[in-house]
PDB file of C-alpha atoms and ligand atoms in Angstrom:
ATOM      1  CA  UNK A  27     119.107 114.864  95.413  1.00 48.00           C
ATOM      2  CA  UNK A  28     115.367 115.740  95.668  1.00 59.00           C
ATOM      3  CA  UNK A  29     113.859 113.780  97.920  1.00 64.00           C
ATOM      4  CA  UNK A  30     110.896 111.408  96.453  1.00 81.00           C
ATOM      5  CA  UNK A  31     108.696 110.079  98.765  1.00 93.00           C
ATOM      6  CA  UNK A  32     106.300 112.144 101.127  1.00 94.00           C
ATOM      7  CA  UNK A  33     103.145 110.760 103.313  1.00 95.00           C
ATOM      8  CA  UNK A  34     100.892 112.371 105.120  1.00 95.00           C
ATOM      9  CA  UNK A  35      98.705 110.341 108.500  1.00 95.00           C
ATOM     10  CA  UNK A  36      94.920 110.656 108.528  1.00 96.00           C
ATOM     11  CA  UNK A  37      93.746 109.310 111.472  1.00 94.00           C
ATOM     12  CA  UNK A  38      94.998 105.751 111.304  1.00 95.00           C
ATOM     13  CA  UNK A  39      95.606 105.811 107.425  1.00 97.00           C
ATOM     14  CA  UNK A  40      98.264 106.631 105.360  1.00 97.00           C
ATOM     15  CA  UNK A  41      98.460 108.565 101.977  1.00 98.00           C
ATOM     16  CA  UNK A  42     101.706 108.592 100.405  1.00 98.00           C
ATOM     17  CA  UNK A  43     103.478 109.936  97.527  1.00 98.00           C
ATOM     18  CA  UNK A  44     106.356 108.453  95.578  1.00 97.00           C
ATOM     19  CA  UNK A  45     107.898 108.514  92.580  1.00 96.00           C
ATOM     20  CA  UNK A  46     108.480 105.380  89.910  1.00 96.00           C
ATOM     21  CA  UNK A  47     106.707 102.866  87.914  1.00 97.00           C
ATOM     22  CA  UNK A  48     103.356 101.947  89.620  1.00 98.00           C
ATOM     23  CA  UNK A  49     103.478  98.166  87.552  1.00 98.00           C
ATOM     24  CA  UNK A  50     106.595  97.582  89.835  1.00 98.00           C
ATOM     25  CA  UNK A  51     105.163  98.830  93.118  1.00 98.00           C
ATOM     26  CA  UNK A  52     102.773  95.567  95.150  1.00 98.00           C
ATOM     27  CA  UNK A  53      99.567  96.607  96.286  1.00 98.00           C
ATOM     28  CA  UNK A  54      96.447  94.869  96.897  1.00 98.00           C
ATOM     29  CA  UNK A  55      94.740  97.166  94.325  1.00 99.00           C
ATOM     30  CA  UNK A  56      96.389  98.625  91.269  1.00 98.00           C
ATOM     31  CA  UNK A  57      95.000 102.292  89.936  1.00 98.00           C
ATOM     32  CA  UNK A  58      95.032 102.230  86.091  1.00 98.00           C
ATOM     33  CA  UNK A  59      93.970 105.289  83.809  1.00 98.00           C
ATOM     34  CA  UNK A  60      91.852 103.947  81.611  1.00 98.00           C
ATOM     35  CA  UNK A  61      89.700 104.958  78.692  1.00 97.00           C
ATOM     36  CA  UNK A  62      85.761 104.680  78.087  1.00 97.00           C
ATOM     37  CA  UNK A  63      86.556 102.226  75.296  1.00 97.00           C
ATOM     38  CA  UNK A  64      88.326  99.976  78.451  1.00 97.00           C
ATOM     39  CA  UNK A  65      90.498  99.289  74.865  1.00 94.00           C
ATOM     40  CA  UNK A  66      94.532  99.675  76.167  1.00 87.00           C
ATOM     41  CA  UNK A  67      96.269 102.741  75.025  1.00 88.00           C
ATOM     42  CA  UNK A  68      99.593 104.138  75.768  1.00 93.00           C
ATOM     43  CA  UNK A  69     100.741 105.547  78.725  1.00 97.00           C
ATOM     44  CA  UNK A  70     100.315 104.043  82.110  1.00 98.00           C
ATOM     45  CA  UNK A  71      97.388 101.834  80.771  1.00 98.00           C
ATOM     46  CA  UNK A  72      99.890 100.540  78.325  1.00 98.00           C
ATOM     47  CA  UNK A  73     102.304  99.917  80.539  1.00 98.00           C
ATOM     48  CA  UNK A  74      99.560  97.833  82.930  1.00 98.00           C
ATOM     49  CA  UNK A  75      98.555  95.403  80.289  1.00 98.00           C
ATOM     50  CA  UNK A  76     102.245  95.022  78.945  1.00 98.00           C
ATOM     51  CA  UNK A  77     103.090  94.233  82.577  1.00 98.00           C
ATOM     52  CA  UNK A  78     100.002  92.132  83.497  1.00 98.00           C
ATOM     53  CA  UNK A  79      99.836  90.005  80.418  1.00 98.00           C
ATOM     54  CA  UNK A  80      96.544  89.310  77.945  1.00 97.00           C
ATOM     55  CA  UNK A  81      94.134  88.271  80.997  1.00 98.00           C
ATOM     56  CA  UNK A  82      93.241  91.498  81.964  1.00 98.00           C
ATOM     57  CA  UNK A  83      91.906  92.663  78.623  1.00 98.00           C
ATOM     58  CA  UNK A  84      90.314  89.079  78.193  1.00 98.00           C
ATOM     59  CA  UNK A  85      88.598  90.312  81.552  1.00 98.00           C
ATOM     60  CA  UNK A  86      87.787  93.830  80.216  1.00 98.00           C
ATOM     61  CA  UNK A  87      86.169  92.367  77.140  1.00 98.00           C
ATOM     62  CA  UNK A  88      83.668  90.754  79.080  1.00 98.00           C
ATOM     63  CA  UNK A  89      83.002  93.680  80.779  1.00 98.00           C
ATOM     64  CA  UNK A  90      82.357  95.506  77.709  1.00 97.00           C
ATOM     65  CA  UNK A  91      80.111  92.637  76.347  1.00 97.00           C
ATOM     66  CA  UNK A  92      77.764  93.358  79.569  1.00 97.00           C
ATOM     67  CA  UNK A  93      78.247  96.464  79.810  1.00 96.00           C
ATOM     68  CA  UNK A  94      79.268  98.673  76.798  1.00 96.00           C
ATOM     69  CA  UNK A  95      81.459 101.802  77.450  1.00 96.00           C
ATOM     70  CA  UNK A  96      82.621 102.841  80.960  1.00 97.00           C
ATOM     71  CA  UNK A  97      81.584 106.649  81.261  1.00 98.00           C
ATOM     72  CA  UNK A  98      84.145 109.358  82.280  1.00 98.00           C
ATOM     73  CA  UNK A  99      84.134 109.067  86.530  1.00 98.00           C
ATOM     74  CA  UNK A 100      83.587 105.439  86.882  1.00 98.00           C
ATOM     75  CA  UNK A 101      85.711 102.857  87.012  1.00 98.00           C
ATOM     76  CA  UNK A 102      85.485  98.497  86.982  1.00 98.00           C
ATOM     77  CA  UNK A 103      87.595  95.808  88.277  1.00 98.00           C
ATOM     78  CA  UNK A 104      89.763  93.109  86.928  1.00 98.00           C
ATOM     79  CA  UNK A 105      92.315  90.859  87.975  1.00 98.00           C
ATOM     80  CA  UNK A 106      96.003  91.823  87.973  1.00 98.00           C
ATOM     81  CA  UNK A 107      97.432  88.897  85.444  1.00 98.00           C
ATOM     82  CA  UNK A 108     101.604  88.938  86.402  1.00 98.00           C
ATOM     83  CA  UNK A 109     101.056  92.475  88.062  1.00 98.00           C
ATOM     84  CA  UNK A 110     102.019  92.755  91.831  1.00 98.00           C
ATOM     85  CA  UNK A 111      98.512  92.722  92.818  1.00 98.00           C
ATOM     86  CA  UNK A 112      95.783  91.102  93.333  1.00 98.00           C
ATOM     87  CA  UNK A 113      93.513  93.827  91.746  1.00 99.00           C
ATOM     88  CA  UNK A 114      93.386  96.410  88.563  1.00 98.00           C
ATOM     89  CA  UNK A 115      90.589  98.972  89.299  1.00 98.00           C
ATOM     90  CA  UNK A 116      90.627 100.877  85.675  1.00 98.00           C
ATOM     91  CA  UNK A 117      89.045 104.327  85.960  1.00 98.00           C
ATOM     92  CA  UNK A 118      88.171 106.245  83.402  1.00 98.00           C
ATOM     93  CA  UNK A 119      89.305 109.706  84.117  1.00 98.00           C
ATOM     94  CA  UNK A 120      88.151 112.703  81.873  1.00 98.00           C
ATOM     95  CA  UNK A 121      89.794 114.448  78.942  1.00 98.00           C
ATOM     96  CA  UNK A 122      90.528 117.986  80.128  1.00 98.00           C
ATOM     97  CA  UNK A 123      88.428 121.027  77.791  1.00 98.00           C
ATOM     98  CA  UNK A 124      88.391 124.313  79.969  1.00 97.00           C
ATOM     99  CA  UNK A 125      88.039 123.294  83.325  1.00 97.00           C
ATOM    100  CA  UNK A 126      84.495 123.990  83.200  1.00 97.00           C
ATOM    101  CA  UNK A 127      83.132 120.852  81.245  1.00 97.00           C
ATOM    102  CA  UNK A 128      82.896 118.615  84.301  1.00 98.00           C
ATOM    103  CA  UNK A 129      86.434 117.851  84.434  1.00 98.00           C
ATOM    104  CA  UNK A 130      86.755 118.451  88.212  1.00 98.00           C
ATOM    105  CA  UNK A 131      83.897 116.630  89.081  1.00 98.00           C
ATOM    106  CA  UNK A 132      84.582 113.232  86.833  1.00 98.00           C
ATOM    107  CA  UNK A 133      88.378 113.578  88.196  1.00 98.00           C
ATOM    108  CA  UNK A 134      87.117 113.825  91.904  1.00 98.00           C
ATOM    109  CA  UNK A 135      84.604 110.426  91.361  1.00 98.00           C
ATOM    110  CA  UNK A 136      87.435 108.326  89.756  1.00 98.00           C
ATOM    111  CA  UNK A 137      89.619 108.351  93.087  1.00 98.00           C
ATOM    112  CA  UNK A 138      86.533 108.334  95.185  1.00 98.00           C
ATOM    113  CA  UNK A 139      85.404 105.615  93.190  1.00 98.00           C
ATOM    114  CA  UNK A 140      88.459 103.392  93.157  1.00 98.00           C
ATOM    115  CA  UNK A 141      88.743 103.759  96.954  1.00 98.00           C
ATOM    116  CA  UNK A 142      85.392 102.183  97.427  1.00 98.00           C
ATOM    117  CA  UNK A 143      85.764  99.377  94.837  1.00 98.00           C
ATOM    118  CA  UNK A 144      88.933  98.640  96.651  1.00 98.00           C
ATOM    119  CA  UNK A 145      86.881  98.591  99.965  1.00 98.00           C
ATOM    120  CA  UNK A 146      84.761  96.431  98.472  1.00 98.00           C
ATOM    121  CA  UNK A 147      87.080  93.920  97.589  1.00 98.00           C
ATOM    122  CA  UNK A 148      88.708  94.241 100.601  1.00 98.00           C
ATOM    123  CA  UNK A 149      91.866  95.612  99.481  1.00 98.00           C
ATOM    124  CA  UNK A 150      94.319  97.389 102.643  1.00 98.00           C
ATOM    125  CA  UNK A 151      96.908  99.189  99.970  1.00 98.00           C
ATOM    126  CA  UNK A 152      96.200 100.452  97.172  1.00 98.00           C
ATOM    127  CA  UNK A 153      98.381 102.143  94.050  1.00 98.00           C
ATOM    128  CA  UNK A 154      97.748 105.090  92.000  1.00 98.00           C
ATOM    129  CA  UNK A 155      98.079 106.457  89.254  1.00 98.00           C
ATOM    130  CA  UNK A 156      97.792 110.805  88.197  1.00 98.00           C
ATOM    131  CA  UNK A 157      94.918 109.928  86.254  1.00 98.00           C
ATOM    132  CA  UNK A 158      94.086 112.499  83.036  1.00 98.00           C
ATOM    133  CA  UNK A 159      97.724 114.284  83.262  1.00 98.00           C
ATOM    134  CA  UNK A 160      98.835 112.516  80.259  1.00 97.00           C
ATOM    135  CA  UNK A 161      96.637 112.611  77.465  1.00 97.00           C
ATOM    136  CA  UNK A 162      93.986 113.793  78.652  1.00 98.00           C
ATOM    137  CA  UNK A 163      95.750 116.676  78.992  1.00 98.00           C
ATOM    138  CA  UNK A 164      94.493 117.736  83.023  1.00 98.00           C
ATOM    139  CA  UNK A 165      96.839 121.135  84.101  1.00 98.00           C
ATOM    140  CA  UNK A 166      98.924 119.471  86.703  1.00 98.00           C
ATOM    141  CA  UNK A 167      98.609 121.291  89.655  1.00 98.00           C
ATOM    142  CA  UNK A 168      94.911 121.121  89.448  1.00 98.00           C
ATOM    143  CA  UNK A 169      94.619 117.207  88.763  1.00 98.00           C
ATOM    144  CA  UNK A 170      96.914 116.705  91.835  1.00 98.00           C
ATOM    145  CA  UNK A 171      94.568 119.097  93.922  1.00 98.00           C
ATOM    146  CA  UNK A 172      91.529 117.386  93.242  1.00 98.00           C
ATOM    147  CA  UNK A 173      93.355 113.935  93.109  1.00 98.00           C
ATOM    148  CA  UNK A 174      95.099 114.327  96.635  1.00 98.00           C
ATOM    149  CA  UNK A 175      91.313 115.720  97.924  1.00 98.00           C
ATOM    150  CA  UNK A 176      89.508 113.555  97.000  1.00 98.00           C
ATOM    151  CA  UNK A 177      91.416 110.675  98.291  1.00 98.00           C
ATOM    152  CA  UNK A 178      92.494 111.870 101.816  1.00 98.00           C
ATOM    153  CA  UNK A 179      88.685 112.704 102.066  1.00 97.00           C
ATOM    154  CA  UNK A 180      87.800 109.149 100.755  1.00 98.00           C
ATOM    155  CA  UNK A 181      90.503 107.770 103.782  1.00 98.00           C
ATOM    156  CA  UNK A 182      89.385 109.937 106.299  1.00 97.00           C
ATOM    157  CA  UNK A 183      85.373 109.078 105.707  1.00 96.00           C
ATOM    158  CA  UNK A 184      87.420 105.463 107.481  1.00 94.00           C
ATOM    159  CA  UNK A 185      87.316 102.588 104.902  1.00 97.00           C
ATOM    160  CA  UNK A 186      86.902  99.163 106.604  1.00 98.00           C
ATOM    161  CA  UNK A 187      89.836  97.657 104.893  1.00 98.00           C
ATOM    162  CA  UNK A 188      91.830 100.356 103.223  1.00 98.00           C
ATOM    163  CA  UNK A 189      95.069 101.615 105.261  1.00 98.00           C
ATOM    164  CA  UNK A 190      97.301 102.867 102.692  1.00 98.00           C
ATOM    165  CA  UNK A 191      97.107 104.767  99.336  1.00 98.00           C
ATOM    166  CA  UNK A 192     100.344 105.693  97.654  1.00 98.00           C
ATOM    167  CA  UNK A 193     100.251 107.514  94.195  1.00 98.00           C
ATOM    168  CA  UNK A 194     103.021 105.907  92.385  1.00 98.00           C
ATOM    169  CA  UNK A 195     103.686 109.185  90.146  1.00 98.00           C
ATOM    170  CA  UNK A 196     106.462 108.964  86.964  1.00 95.00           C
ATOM    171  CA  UNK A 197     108.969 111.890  86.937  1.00 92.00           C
ATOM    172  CA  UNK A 198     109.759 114.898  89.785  1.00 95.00           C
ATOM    173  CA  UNK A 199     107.351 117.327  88.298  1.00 96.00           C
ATOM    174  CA  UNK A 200     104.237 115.434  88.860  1.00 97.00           C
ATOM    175  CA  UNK A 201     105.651 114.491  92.135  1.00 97.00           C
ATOM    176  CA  UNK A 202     106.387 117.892  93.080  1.00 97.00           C
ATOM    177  CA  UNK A 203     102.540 118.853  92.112  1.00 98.00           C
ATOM    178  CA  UNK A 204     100.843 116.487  94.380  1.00 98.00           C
ATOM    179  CA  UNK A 205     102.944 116.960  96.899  1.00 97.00           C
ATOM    180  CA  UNK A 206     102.980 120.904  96.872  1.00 97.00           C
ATOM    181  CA  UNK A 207      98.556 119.503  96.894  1.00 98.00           C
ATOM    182  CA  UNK A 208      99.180 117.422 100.088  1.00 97.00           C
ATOM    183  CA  UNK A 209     100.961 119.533 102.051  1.00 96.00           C
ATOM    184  CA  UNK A 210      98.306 122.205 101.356  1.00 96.00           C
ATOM    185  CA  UNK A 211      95.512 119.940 102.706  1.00 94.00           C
ATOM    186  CA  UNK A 212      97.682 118.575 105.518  1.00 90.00           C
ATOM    187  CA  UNK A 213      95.742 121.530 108.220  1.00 90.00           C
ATOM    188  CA  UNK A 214      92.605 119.870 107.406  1.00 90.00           C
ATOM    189  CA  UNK A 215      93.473 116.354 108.394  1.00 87.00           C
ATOM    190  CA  UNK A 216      95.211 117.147 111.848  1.00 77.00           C
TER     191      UNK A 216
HETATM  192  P1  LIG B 315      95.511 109.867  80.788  1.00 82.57           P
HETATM  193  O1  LIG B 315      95.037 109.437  79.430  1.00 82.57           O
HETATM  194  O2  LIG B 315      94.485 109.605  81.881  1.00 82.57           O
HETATM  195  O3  LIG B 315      96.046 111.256  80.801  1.00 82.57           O
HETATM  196  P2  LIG B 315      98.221 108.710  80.768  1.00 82.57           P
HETATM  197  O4  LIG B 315      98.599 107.288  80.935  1.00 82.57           O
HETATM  198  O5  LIG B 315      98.525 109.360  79.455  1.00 82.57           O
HETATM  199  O6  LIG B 315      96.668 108.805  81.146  1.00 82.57           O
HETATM  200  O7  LIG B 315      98.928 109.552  81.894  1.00 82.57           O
HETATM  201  C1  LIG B 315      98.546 109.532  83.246  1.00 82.57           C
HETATM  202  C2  LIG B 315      99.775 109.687  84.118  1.00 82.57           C
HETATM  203  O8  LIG B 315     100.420 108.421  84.243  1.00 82.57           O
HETATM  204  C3  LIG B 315     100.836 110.653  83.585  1.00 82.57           C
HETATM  205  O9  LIG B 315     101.273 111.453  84.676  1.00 82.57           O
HETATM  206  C4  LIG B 315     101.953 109.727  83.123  1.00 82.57           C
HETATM  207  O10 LIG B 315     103.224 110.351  83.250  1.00 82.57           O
HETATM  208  C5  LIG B 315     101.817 108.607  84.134  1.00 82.57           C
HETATM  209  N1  LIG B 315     102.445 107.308  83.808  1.00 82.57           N
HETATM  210  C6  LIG B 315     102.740 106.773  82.600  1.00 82.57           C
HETATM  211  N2  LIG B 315     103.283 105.531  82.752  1.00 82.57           N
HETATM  212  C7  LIG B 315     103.329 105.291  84.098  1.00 82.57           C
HETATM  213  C8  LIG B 315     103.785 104.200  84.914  1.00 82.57           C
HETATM  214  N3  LIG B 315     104.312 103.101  84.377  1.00 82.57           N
HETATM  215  N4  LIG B 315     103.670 104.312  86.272  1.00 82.57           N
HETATM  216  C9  LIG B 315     103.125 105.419  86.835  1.00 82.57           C
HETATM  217  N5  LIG B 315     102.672 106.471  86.122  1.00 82.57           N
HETATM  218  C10 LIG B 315     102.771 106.416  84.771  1.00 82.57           C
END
């Protein structure tokens, strides 16, 4: 049987790799892929509010009173309704054109940015998600590149509270893509 989890140790921080559904895994911080409309759809965002319950789009609905959309990149914060967590941080990752659009760069600031909201709120694990390799259509082995990047950068800048980041991914392929990512980066982070 393949095996399904894999971690790699940056400094004193973990960043792990499983397999399953991330609305079963507990974490201080739950990743969601969101879209600009913070609206629900299907995938894993569906799965979040089916999970969480109605308080976490009563929560996003304020947000978009105050604030409108959420732009491709960013991300906001709710709370986690029946979820395993005390936290949803919803990022908004980008819908993938060529490769040249920005794509790279909005997928990069969504797992930089939910790594410092989760500082913020002083969140030690964190879940997350392989945001844009659904419907947004990312090529996988690039969206796990820039995803696995991006956060082993983010844990090795040394967050005050963050320890552990696991990317909770569904089904071997996208497993096997970020982990094929990590072990590429794992020279860099001896
Ligand atoms: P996007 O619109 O950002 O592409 P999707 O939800 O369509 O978002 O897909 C993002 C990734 O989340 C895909 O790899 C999909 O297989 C995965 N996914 C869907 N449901 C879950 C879940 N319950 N737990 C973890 N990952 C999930």
């Amino acid at each position: 049987m393949m095996k399904t989890k894999f971690e790699i140790t940056i400094g004193s921080r973990k960043l792990k790799l499983q397999t399953g559904d991330i609305t079963k895994v507990s974490a201080d911080a739950i990743g969601n892929a969101a879209n600009s409309q913070l609206r629900g759809g299907g995938g894993v965002d569906g799965a979040i509010h089916r999970a969480g319950g109605r308080s976490i789009m009563r929560e996003l609905d304020e947000i978009r009173a105050r604030i409108g959309r959420c732009p491709a990149g960013d991300a906001v914060v709710t709370g986690a309704g029946r979820l395993p967590a005390r936290w949803v941080l919803h990022a908004v990752g980008p819908r993938y054109r060529d490769g040249r659009s920005g794509e790279p760069e909005a997928l990069d600031s969504c797992y930089r940015k939910c790594l410092t909201l989760a500082d913020e709120l002083g969140a030690q694990t964190v879940t997350l998600p392989a945001i844009s390799t659904g419907v947004y259509g990312y090529p996988l082995a690039e969206a796990a590149r820039v995803a696995v990047t991006a956060t082993a950068q983010s844990l090795a800048a040394g967050p005050r509270n963050v320890t552990c980041v696991a990317f909770v991914l569904f089904g071997d392929r996208t497993f096997e893509a970020f982990t094929l990512a990590a072990l590429a980066i794992v020279p860099q982070f001896r």
